[in-house]
Amino acid sequence: MIKIQISGITDAVATDGAAHEGLPNRNLLVRKLDLPQTWNPMVENYLRATDFYHVSRIGVIRGFHPMLAALVERWRPETHTFVLSIGEVTETLEDVAHIFGLPIDGEPVSGWTNSSNEFVQSQGIAIFGREPSVSHNAKSYIKLGWVRRIRDAEPLDTEESIGRYVRCHIFCLLGSTLFTDKLTAYAHAKYLPLLRDFEQIHTYSWGSACLAHLYRALCRASRYDTKELNASLNLLFVWAWERIPVQNFAHFH
């Protein structure tokens, strides 16, 4: 995790029109940017079929943490917008589709969250072909390192093997890039049922769910008593660099 300094809220963000001056600085913990996901070129067409090809090719993006701190400080939960000197701006579904290449139309990414050991084990066997390695503290979280190891061990000599490889790869992307949380080395088993039918993976609105996750993380991080930011930093950084005029970064210091 990385610490960034968050100062008192600025005049522009204060909801009552008055500055929140005199507040001490706080440290906000954010996730380190992950190394790019490597994958076997043999599965490229299968990744394209699931609409996860583009996001799979995103590499390391260098973080600019003063900018991140300023964005969190200027986030207004009531409107889900950043209040800047140029006005209110926000990340949209169009931005998610442009940056990550994920579908923003289709079925909602939802379902019944079952944290029972029976559910996790049965879904793990269906997706990975074996019982998953889970967190000792949270049994519904599966170790991403374990998932990557079994993915890379797939021989890719049958359609079944290729399907397992791609599902493992997408599951890692869900936990490390799209829907990050404080358990950075794990991903929740609730996503497994959405990966069981390979032909249906591309029908879900993954981009919409990713944007909702980012909004929720920013709303939580904007609270003064919150110490963590669990969001897709790649998505936030690329959007900021592309959408906010460069001259406005001078106001972030």
C-alpha positions as protocol buffer text, in pm:
chain_id: "A"
residue {
  index: 1
  type: MET
  ca { x: 0 y: 0 z: 0 }
}
residue {
  index: 2
  type: ILE
  ca { x: 108 y: 362 z: -63 }
}
residue {
  index: 3
  type: LYS
  ca { x: 42 y: 660 z: 163 }
}
residue {
  index: 4
  type: ILE
  ca { x: -59 y: 997 z: 21 }
}
residue {
  index: 5
  type: GLN
  ca { x: -128 y: 1318 z: 210 }
}
residue {
  index: 6
  type: ILE
  ca { x: -481 y: 1458 z: 208 }
}
residue {
  index: 7
  type: SER
  ca { x: -518 y: 1812 z: 342 }
}
residue {
  index: 8
  type: GLY
  ca { x: -828 y: 1994 z: 464 }
}
residue {
  index: 9
  type: ILE
  ca { x: -1113 y: 2023 z: 214 }
}
residue {
  index: 10
  type: THR
  ca { x: -1093 y: 2324 z: -17 }
}
residue {
  index: 11
  type: ASP
  ca { x: -1346 y: 2607 z: -46 }
}
residue {
  index: 12
  type: ALA
  ca { x: -1477 y: 2469 z: -374 }
}
residue {
  index: 13
  type: VAL
  ca { x: -1561 y: 2131 z: -224 }
}
residue {
  index: 14
  type: ALA
  ca { x: -1714 y: 2241 z: 104 }
}
residue {
  index: 15
  type: THR
  ca { x: -2084 y: 2163 z: 75 }
}
residue {
  index: 16
  type: ASP
  ca { x: -2189 y: 2449 z: 301 }
}
residue {
  index: 17
  type: GLY
  ca { x: -1981 y: 2704 z: 111 }
}
residue {
  index: 18
  type: ALA
  ca { x: -1736 y: 2752 z: 396 }
}
residue {
  index: 19
  type: ALA
  ca { x: -1380 y: 2626 z: 401 }
}
residue {
  index: 20
  type: HIS
  ca { x: -1293 y: 2337 z: 633 }
}
residue {
  index: 21
  type: GLU
  ca { x: -972 y: 2496 z: 748 }
}
residue {
  index: 22
  type: GLY
  ca { x: -760 y: 2386 z: 1038 }
}
residue {
  index: 23
  type: LEU
  ca { x: -814 y: 2018 z: 978 }
}
residue {
  index: 24
  type: PRO
  ca { x: -492 y: 1817 z: 1021 }
}
residue {
  index: 25
  type: ASN
  ca { x: -348 y: 1629 z: 728 }
}
residue {
  index: 26
  type: ARG
  ca { x: -425 y: 1260 z: 701 }
}
residue {
  index: 27
  type: ASN
  ca { x: -260 y: 967 z: 528 }
}
residue {
  index: 28
  type: LEU
  ca { x: -473 y: 783 z: 276 }
}
residue {
  index: 29
  type: LEU
  ca { x: -364 y: 433 z: 187 }
}
residue {
  index: 30
  type: VAL
  ca { x: -395 y: 334 z: -178 }
}
residue {
  index: 31
  type: ARG
  ca { x: -305 y: 19 z: -363 }
}
residue {
  index: 32
  type: LYS
  ca { x: 20 y: -5 z: -555 }
}
residue {
  index: 33
  type: LEU
  ca { x: -29 y: -28 z: -929 }
}
residue {
  index: 34
  type: ASP
  ca { x: -2 y: -390 z: -1032 }
}
residue {
  index: 35
  type: LEU
  ca { x: 240 y: -521 z: -1287 }
}
residue {
  index: 36
  type: PRO
  ca { x: 74 y: -588 z: -1623 }
}
residue {
  index: 37
  type: GLN
  ca { x: -102 y: -920 z: -1654 }
}
residue {
  index: 38
  type: THR
  ca { x: 98 y: -1150 z: -1879 }
}
residue {
  index: 39
  type: TRP
  ca { x: -84 y: -1413 z: -2083 }
}
residue {
  index: 40
  type: ASN
  ca { x: -21 y: -1667 z: -2354 }
}
residue {
  index: 41
  type: PRO
  ca { x: -77 y: -1523 z: -2707 }
}
residue {
  index: 42
  type: MET
  ca { x: -251 y: -1849 z: -2800 }
}
residue {
  index: 43
  type: VAL
  ca { x: -564 y: -1731 z: -2617 }
}
residue {
  index: 44
  type: GLU
  ca { x: -589 y: -1390 z: -2784 }
}
residue {
  index: 45
  type: ASN
  ca { x: -900 y: -1473 z: -2987 }
}
residue {
  index: 46
  type: TYR
  ca { x: -1070 y: -1614 z: -2679 }
}
residue {
  index: 47
  type: LEU
  ca { x: -997 y: -1297 z: -2483 }
}
residue {
  index: 48
  type: ARG
  ca { x: -1137 y: -1093 z: -2769 }
}
residue {
  index: 49
  type: ALA
  ca { x: -1453 y: -1304 z: -2760 }
}
residue {
  index: 50
  type: THR
  ca { x: -1502 y: -1218 z: -2392 }
}
residue {
  index: 51
  type: ASP
  ca { x: -1423 y: -845 z: -2444 }
}
residue {
  index: 52
  type: PHE
  ca { x: -1134 y: -866 z: -2196 }
}
residue {
  index: 53
  type: TYR
  ca { x: -858 y: -842 z: -2457 }
}
residue {
  index: 54
  type: HIS
  ca { x: -803 y: -466 z: -2438 }
}
residue {
  index: 55
  type: VAL
  ca { x: -790 y: -444 z: -2059 }
}
residue {
  index: 56
  type: SER
  ca { x: -550 y: -740 z: -2061 }
}
residue {
  index: 57
  type: ARG
  ca { x: -298 y: -533 z: -2260 }
}
residue {
  index: 58
  type: ILE
  ca { x: -284 y: -240 z: -2017 }
}
residue {
  index: 59
  type: GLY
  ca { x: 61 y: -211 z: -1864 }
}
residue {
  index: 60
  type: VAL
  ca { x: 199 y: -26 z: -1566 }
}
residue {
  index: 61
  type: ILE
  ca { x: 84 y: 335 z: -1537 }
}
residue {
  index: 62
  type: ARG
  ca { x: 305 y: 562 z: -1330 }
}
residue {
  index: 63
  type: GLY
  ca { x: 103 y: 715 z: -1048 }
}
residue {
  index: 64
  type: PHE
  ca { x: 103 y: 1089 z: -975 }
}
residue {
  index: 65
  type: HIS
  ca { x: -2 y: 1084 z: -613 }
}
residue {
  index: 66
  type: PRO
  ca { x: -35 y: 1461 z: -553 }
}
residue {
  index: 67
  type: MET
  ca { x: -295 y: 1460 z: -829 }
}
residue {
  index: 68
  type: LEU
  ca { x: -469 y: 1158 z: -675 }
}
residue {
  index: 69
  type: ALA
  ca { x: -480 y: 1330 z: -336 }
}
residue {
  index: 70
  type: ALA
  ca { x: -629 y: 1643 z: -493 }
}
residue {
  index: 71
  type: LEU
  ca { x: -891 y: 1446 z: -683 }
}
residue {
  index: 72
  type: VAL
  ca { x: -1006 y: 1268 z: -368 }
}
residue {
  index: 73
  type: GLU
  ca { x: -1020 y: 1601 z: -187 }
}
residue {
  index: 74
  type: ARG
  ca { x: -1234 y: 1751 z: -463 }
}
residue {
  index: 75
  type: TRP
  ca { x: -1476 y: 1457 z: -498 }
}
residue {
  index: 76
  type: ARG
  ca { x: -1838 y: 1544 z: -411 }
}
residue {
  index: 77
  type: PRO
  ca { x: -2034 y: 1230 z: -311 }
}
residue {
  index: 78
  type: GLU
  ca { x: -2371 y: 1404 z: -355 }
}
residue {
  index: 79
  type: THR
  ca { x: -2321 y: 1442 z: -730 }
}
residue {
  index: 80
  type: HIS
  ca { x: -2040 y: 1192 z: -802 }
}
residue {
  index: 81
  type: THR
  ca { x: -1831 y: 1468 z: -956 }
}
residue {
  index: 82
  type: PHE
  ca { x: -1494 y: 1636 z: -905 }
}
residue {
  index: 83
  type: VAL
  ca { x: -1532 y: 2008 z: -830 }
}
residue {
  index: 84
  type: LEU
  ca { x: -1246 y: 2190 z: -1004 }
}
residue {
  index: 85
  type: SER
  ca { x: -1175 y: 2550 z: -1093 }
}
residue {
  index: 86
  type: ILE
  ca { x: -1310 y: 2480 z: -1442 }
}
residue {
  index: 87
  type: GLY
  ca { x: -1636 y: 2337 z: -1306 }
}
residue {
  index: 88
  type: GLU
  ca { x: -1764 y: 1989 z: -1221 }
}
residue {
  index: 89
  type: VAL
  ca { x: -1630 y: 1690 z: -1413 }
}
residue {
  index: 90
  type: THR
  ca { x: -1661 y: 1315 z: -1372 }
}
residue {
  index: 91
  type: GLU
  ca { x: -1569 y: 985 z: -1527 }
}
residue {
  index: 92
  type: THR
  ca { x: -1840 y: 834 z: -1747 }
}
residue {
  index: 93
  type: LEU
  ca { x: -1927 y: 502 z: -1907 }
}
residue {
  index: 94
  type: GLU
  ca { x: -1784 y: 633 z: -2232 }
}
residue {
  index: 95
  type: ASP
  ca { x: -1450 y: 683 z: -2057 }
}
residue {
  index: 96
  type: VAL
  ca { x: -1451 y: 329 z: -1917 }
}
residue {
  index: 97
  type: ALA
  ca { x: -1527 y: 185 z: -2261 }
}
residue {
  index: 98
  type: HIS
  ca { x: -1249 y: 394 z: -2415 }
}
residue {
  index: 99
  type: ILE
  ca { x: -983 y: 317 z: -2153 }
}
residue {
  index: 100
  type: PHE
  ca { x: -1059 y: -45 z: -2063 }
}
residue {
  index: 101
  type: GLY
  ca { x: -1250 y: -157 z: -2374 }
}
residue {
  index: 102
  type: LEU
  ca { x: -1512 y: -324 z: -2156 }
}
residue {
  index: 103
  type: PRO
  ca { x: -1882 y: -354 z: -2249 }
}
residue {
  index: 104
  type: ILE
  ca { x: -2106 y: -89 z: -2093 }
}
residue {
  index: 105
  type: ASP
  ca { x: -2433 y: -242 z: -2213 }
}
residue {
  index: 106
  type: GLY
  ca { x: -2583 y: -580 z: -2133 }
}
residue {
  index: 107
  type: GLU
  ca { x: -2671 y: -780 z: -1827 }
}
residue {
  index: 108
  type: PRO
  ca { x: -2591 y: -632 z: -1483 }
}
residue {
  index: 109
  type: VAL
  ca { x: -2294 y: -773 z: -1294 }
}
residue {
  index: 110
  type: SER
  ca { x: -2493 y: -901 z: -999 }
}
residue {
  index: 111
  type: GLY
  ca { x: -2595 y: -1216 z: -823 }
}
residue {
  index: 112
  type: TRP
  ca { x: -2633 y: -1385 z: -488 }
}
residue {
  index: 113
  type: THR
  ca { x: -2326 y: -1347 z: -269 }
}
residue {
  index: 114
  type: ASN
  ca { x: -2276 y: -1680 z: -95 }
}
residue {
  index: 115
  type: SER
  ca { x: -1976 y: -1697 z: 138 }
}
residue {
  index: 116
  type: SER
  ca { x: -2022 y: -2056 z: 246 }
}
residue {
  index: 117
  type: ASN
  ca { x: -1730 y: -2294 z: 209 }
}
residue {
  index: 118
  type: GLU
  ca { x: -1946 y: -2531 z: 3 }
}
residue {
  index: 119
  type: PHE
  ca { x: -2026 y: -2256 z: -248 }
}
residue {
  index: 120
  type: VAL
  ca { x: -1663 y: -2140 z: -281 }
}
residue {
  index: 121
  type: GLN
  ca { x: -1533 y: -2494 z: -327 }
}
residue {
  index: 122
  type: SER
  ca { x: -1800 y: -2600 z: -578 }
}
residue {
  index: 123
  type: GLN
  ca { x: -1761 y: -2284 z: -786 }
}
residue {
  index: 124
  type: GLY
  ca { x: -1383 y: -2312 z: -769 }
}
residue {
  index: 125
  type: ILE
  ca { x: -1390 y: -2668 z: -901 }
}
residue {
  index: 126
  type: ALA
  ca { x: -1621 y: -2560 z: -1186 }
}
residue {
  index: 127
  type: ILE
  ca { x: -1397 y: -2269 z: -1290 }
}
residue {
  index: 128
  type: PHE
  ca { x: -1044 y: -2384 z: -1198 }
}
residue {
  index: 129
  type: GLY
  ca { x: -1086 y: -2760 z: -1213 }
}
residue {
  index: 130
  type: ARG
  ca { x: -979 y: -2798 z: -849 }
}
residue {
  index: 131
  type: GLU
  ca { x: -1054 y: -2669 z: -501 }
}
residue {
  index: 132
  type: PRO
  ca { x: -928 y: -2311 z: -466 }
}
residue {
  index: 133
  type: SER
  ca { x: -675 y: -2179 z: -216 }
}
residue {
  index: 134
  type: VAL
  ca { x: -855 y: -1924 z: 2 }
}
residue {
  index: 135
  type: SER
  ca { x: -766 y: -1664 z: 261 }
}
residue {
  index: 136
  type: HIS
  ca { x: -732 y: -1793 z: 616 }
}
residue {
  index: 137
  type: ASN
  ca { x: -921 y: -1491 z: 749 }
}
residue {
  index: 138
  type: ALA
  ca { x: -1188 y: -1461 z: 479 }
}
residue {
  index: 139
  type: LYS
  ca { x: -1286 y: -1797 z: 331 }
}
residue {
  index: 140
  type: SER
  ca { x: -1476 y: -1638 z: 43 }
}
residue {
  index: 141
  type: TYR
  ca { x: -1159 y: -1475 z: -95 }
}
residue {
  index: 142
  type: ILE
  ca { x: -939 y: -1673 z: -332 }
}
residue {
  index: 143
  type: LYS
  ca { x: -563 y: -1619 z: -360 }
}
residue {
  index: 144
  type: LEU
  ca { x: -474 y: -1454 z: -691 }
}
residue {
  index: 145
  type: GLY
  ca { x: -120 y: -1590 z: -679 }
}
residue {
  index: 146
  type: TRP
  ca { x: -262 y: -1943 z: -669 }
}
residue {
  index: 147
  type: VAL
  ca { x: -498 y: -1865 z: -958 }
}
residue {
  index: 148
  type: ARG
  ca { x: -208 y: -1736 z: -1172 }
}
residue {
  index: 149
  type: ARG
  ca { x: -3 y: -2048 z: -1101 }
}
residue {
  index: 150
  type: ILE
  ca { x: -274 y: -2291 z: -1207 }
}
residue {
  index: 151
  type: ARG
  ca { x: -352 y: -2071 z: -1510 }
}
residue {
  index: 152
  type: ASP
  ca { x: 8 y: -2085 z: -1628 }
}
residue {
  index: 153
  type: ALA
  ca { x: 14 y: -2461 z: -1576 }
}
residue {
  index: 154
  type: GLU
  ca { x: -266 y: -2520 z: -1827 }
}
residue {
  index: 155
  type: PRO
  ca { x: -136 y: -2707 z: -2137 }
}
residue {
  index: 156
  type: LEU
  ca { x: -379 y: -2526 z: -2372 }
}
residue {
  index: 157
  type: ASP
  ca { x: -412 y: -2841 z: -2581 }
}
residue {
  index: 158
  type: THR
  ca { x: -793 y: -2865 z: -2559 }
}
residue {
  index: 159
  type: GLU
  ca { x: -1087 y: -2626 z: -2563 }
}
residue {
  index: 160
  type: GLU
  ca { x: -1151 y: -2714 z: -2200 }
}
residue {
  index: 161
  type: SER
  ca { x: -796 y: -2623 z: -2099 }
}
residue {
  index: 162
  type: ILE
  ca { x: -809 y: -2296 z: -2291 }
}
residue {
  index: 163
  type: GLY
  ca { x: -1142 y: -2211 z: -2128 }
}
residue {
  index: 164
  type: ARG
  ca { x: -997 y: -2265 z: -1781 }
}
residue {
  index: 165
  type: TYR
  ca { x: -694 y: -2051 z: -1869 }
}
residue {
  index: 166
  type: VAL
  ca { x: -908 y: -1760 z: -1989 }
}
residue {
  index: 167
  type: ARG
  ca { x: -1143 y: -1780 z: -1691 }
}
residue {
  index: 168
  type: CYS
  ca { x: -846 y: -1777 z: -1452 }
}
residue {
  index: 169
  type: HIS
  ca { x: -702 y: -1477 z: -1633 }
}
residue {
  index: 170
  type: ILE
  ca { x: -1028 y: -1283 z: -1621 }
}
residue {
  index: 171
  type: PHE
  ca { x: -1075 y: -1366 z: -1253 }
}
residue {
  index: 172
  type: CYS
  ca { x: -731 y: -1218 z: -1182 }
}
residue {
  index: 173
  type: LEU
  ca { x: -824 y: -903 z: -1374 }
}
residue {
  index: 174
  type: LEU
  ca { x: -1144 y: -868 z: -1174 }
}
residue {
  index: 175
  type: GLY
  ca { x: -955 y: -884 z: -846 }
}
residue {
  index: 176
  type: SER
  ca { x: -646 y: -683 z: -940 }
}
residue {
  index: 177
  type: THR
  ca { x: -772 y: -423 z: -1189 }
}
residue {
  index: 178
  type: LEU
  ca { x: -1149 y: -382 z: -1205 }
}
residue {
  index: 179
  type: PHE
  ca { x: -1285 y: -446 z: -855 }
}
residue {
  index: 180
  type: THR
  ca { x: -994 y: -399 z: -618 }
}
residue {
  index: 181
  type: ASP
  ca { x: -1039 y: -390 z: -244 }
}
residue {
  index: 182
  type: LYS
  ca { x: -825 y: -395 z: 70 }
}
residue {
  index: 183
  type: LEU
  ca { x: -736 y: -763 z: 22 }
}
residue {
  index: 184
  type: THR
  ca { x: -504 y: -685 z: -268 }
}
residue {
  index: 185
  type: ALA
  ca { x: -374 y: -1041 z: -309 }
}
residue {
  index: 186
  type: TYR
  ca { x: -722 y: -1196 z: -323 }
}
residue {
  index: 187
  type: ALA
  ca { x: -1048 y: -1176 z: -519 }
}
residue {
  index: 188
  type: HIS
  ca { x: -1397 y: -1254 z: -397 }
}
residue {
  index: 189
  type: ALA
  ca { x: -1555 y: -1582 z: -507 }
}
residue {
  index: 190
  type: LYS
  ca { x: -1884 y: -1404 z: -587 }
}
residue {
  index: 191
  type: TYR
  ca { x: -1758 y: -1341 z: -943 }
}
residue {
  index: 192
  type: LEU
  ca { x: -1709 y: -1709 z: -1022 }
}
residue {
  index: 193
  type: PRO
  ca { x: -2070 y: -1787 z: -1127 }
}
residue {
  index: 194
  type: LEU
  ca { x: -2048 y: -1510 z: -1388 }
}
residue {
  index: 195
  type: LEU
  ca { x: -1757 y: -1692 z: -1554 }
}
residue {
  index: 196
  type: ARG
  ca { x: -1905 y: -2043 z: -1570 }
}
residue {
  index: 197
  type: ASP
  ca { x: -2075 y: -2001 z: -1908 }
}
residue {
  index: 198
  type: PHE
  ca { x: -1793 y: -1892 z: -2140 }
}
residue {
  index: 199
  type: GLU
  ca { x: -2036 y: -1779 z: -2410 }
}
residue {
  index: 200
  type: GLN
  ca { x: -2210 y: -1542 z: -2167 }
}
residue {
  index: 201
  type: ILE
  ca { x: -1906 y: -1359 z: -2025 }
}
residue {
  index: 202
  type: HIS
  ca { x: -1918 y: -1086 z: -2290 }
}
residue {
  index: 203
  type: THR
  ca { x: -2289 y: -1022 z: -2228 }
}
residue {
  index: 204
  type: TYR
  ca { x: -2233 y: -860 z: -1887 }
}
residue {
  index: 205
  type: SER
  ca { x: -2189 y: -487 z: -1844 }
}
residue {
  index: 206
  type: TRP
  ca { x: -1846 y: -511 z: -1681 }
}
residue {
  index: 207
  type: GLY
  ca { x: -1769 y: -146 z: -1759 }
}
residue {
  index: 208
  type: SER
  ca { x: -2075 y: -22 z: -1571 }
}
residue {
  index: 209
  type: ALA
  ca { x: -1986 y: -230 z: -1267 }
}
residue {
  index: 210
  type: CYS
  ca { x: -1627 y: -104 z: -1277 }
}
residue {
  index: 211
  type: LEU
  ca { x: -1741 y: 259 z: -1283 }
}
residue {
  index: 212
  type: ALA
  ca { x: -1983 y: 199 z: -995 }
}
residue {
  index: 213
  type: HIS
  ca { x: -1698 y: 42 z: -797 }
}
residue {
  index: 214
  type: LEU
  ca { x: -1480 y: 350 z: -862 }
}
residue {
  index: 215
  type: TYR
  ca { x: -1758 y: 588 z: -755 }
}
residue {
  index: 216
  type: ARG
  ca { x: -1816 y: 396 z: -432 }
}
residue {
  index: 217
  type: ALA
  ca { x: -1443 y: 388 z: -354 }
}
residue {
  index: 218
  type: LEU
  ca { x: -1410 y: 764 z: -409 }
}
residue {
  index: 219
  type: CYS
  ca { x: -1715 y: 832 z: -191 }
}
residue {
  index: 220
  type: ARG
  ca { x: -1563 y: 628 z: 89 }
}
residue {
  index: 221
  type: ALA
  ca { x: -1218 y: 784 z: 49 }
}
residue {
  index: 222
  type: SER
  ca { x: -1365 y: 1134 z: 63 }
}
residue {
  index: 223
  type: ARG
  ca { x: -1479 y: 1078 z: 422 }
}
residue {
  index: 224
  type: TYR
  ca { x: -1232 y: 1225 z: 664 }
}
residue {
  index: 225
  type: ASP
  ca { x: -1222 y: 915 z: 885 }
}
residue {
  index: 226
  type: THR
  ca { x: -1141 y: 682 z: 593 }
}
residue {
  index: 227
  type: LYS
  ca { x: -781 y: 565 z: 565 }
}
residue {
  index: 228
  type: GLU
  ca { x: -789 y: 363 z: 242 }
}
residue {
  index: 229
  type: LEU
  ca { x: -864 y: 405 z: -126 }
}
residue {
  index: 230
  type: ASN
  ca { x: -957 y: 80 z: -296 }
}
residue {
  index: 231
  type: ALA
  ca { x: -1023 y: 161 z: -659 }
}
residue {
  index: 232
  type: SER
  ca { x: -892 y: 106 z: -1010 }
}
residue {
  index: 233
  type: LEU
  ca { x: -605 y: 355 z: -1011 }
}
residue {
  index: 234
  type: ASN
  ca { x: -523 y: 278 z: -1373 }
}
residue {
  index: 235
  type: LEU
  ca { x: -872 y: 385 z: -1474 }
}
residue {
  index: 236
  type: LEU
  ca { x: -864 y: 700 z: -1261 }
}
residue {
  index: 237
  type: PHE
  ca { x: -514 y: 811 z: -1366 }
}
residue {
  index: 238
  type: VAL
  ca { x: -570 y: 763 z: -1740 }
}
residue {
  index: 239
  type: TRP
  ca { x: -903 y: 946 z: -1724 }
}
residue {
  index: 240
  type: ALA
  ca { x: -748 y: 1239 z: -1536 }
}
residue {
  index: 241
  type: TRP
  ca { x: -457 y: 1276 z: -1779 }
}
residue {
  index: 242
  type: GLU
  ca { x: -684 y: 1256 z: -2083 }
}
residue {
  index: 243
  type: ARG
  ca { x: -985 y: 1457 z: -1968 }
}
residue {
  index: 244
  type: ILE
  ca { x: -855 y: 1730 z: -1736 }
}
residue {
  index: 245
  type: PRO
  ca { x: -671 y: 2016 z: -1911 }
}
residue {
  index: 246
  type: VAL
  ca { x: -300 y: 2005 z: -1831 }
}
residue {
  index: 247
  type: GLN
  ca { x: -292 y: 2362 z: -1701 }
}
residue {
  index: 248
  type: ASN
  ca { x: -534 y: 2269 z: -1424 }
}
residue {
  index: 249
  type: PHE
  ca { x: -281 y: 2033 z: -1269 }
}
residue {
  index: 250
  type: ALA
  ca { x: -100 y: 2344 z: -1148 }
}
residue {
  index: 251
  type: HIS
  ca { x: -390 y: 2404 z: -909 }
}
residue {
  index: 252
  type: PHE
  ca { x: -338 y: 2062 z: -748 }
}
residue {
  index: 253
  type: HIS
  ca { x: -27 y: 2165 z: -553 }
}
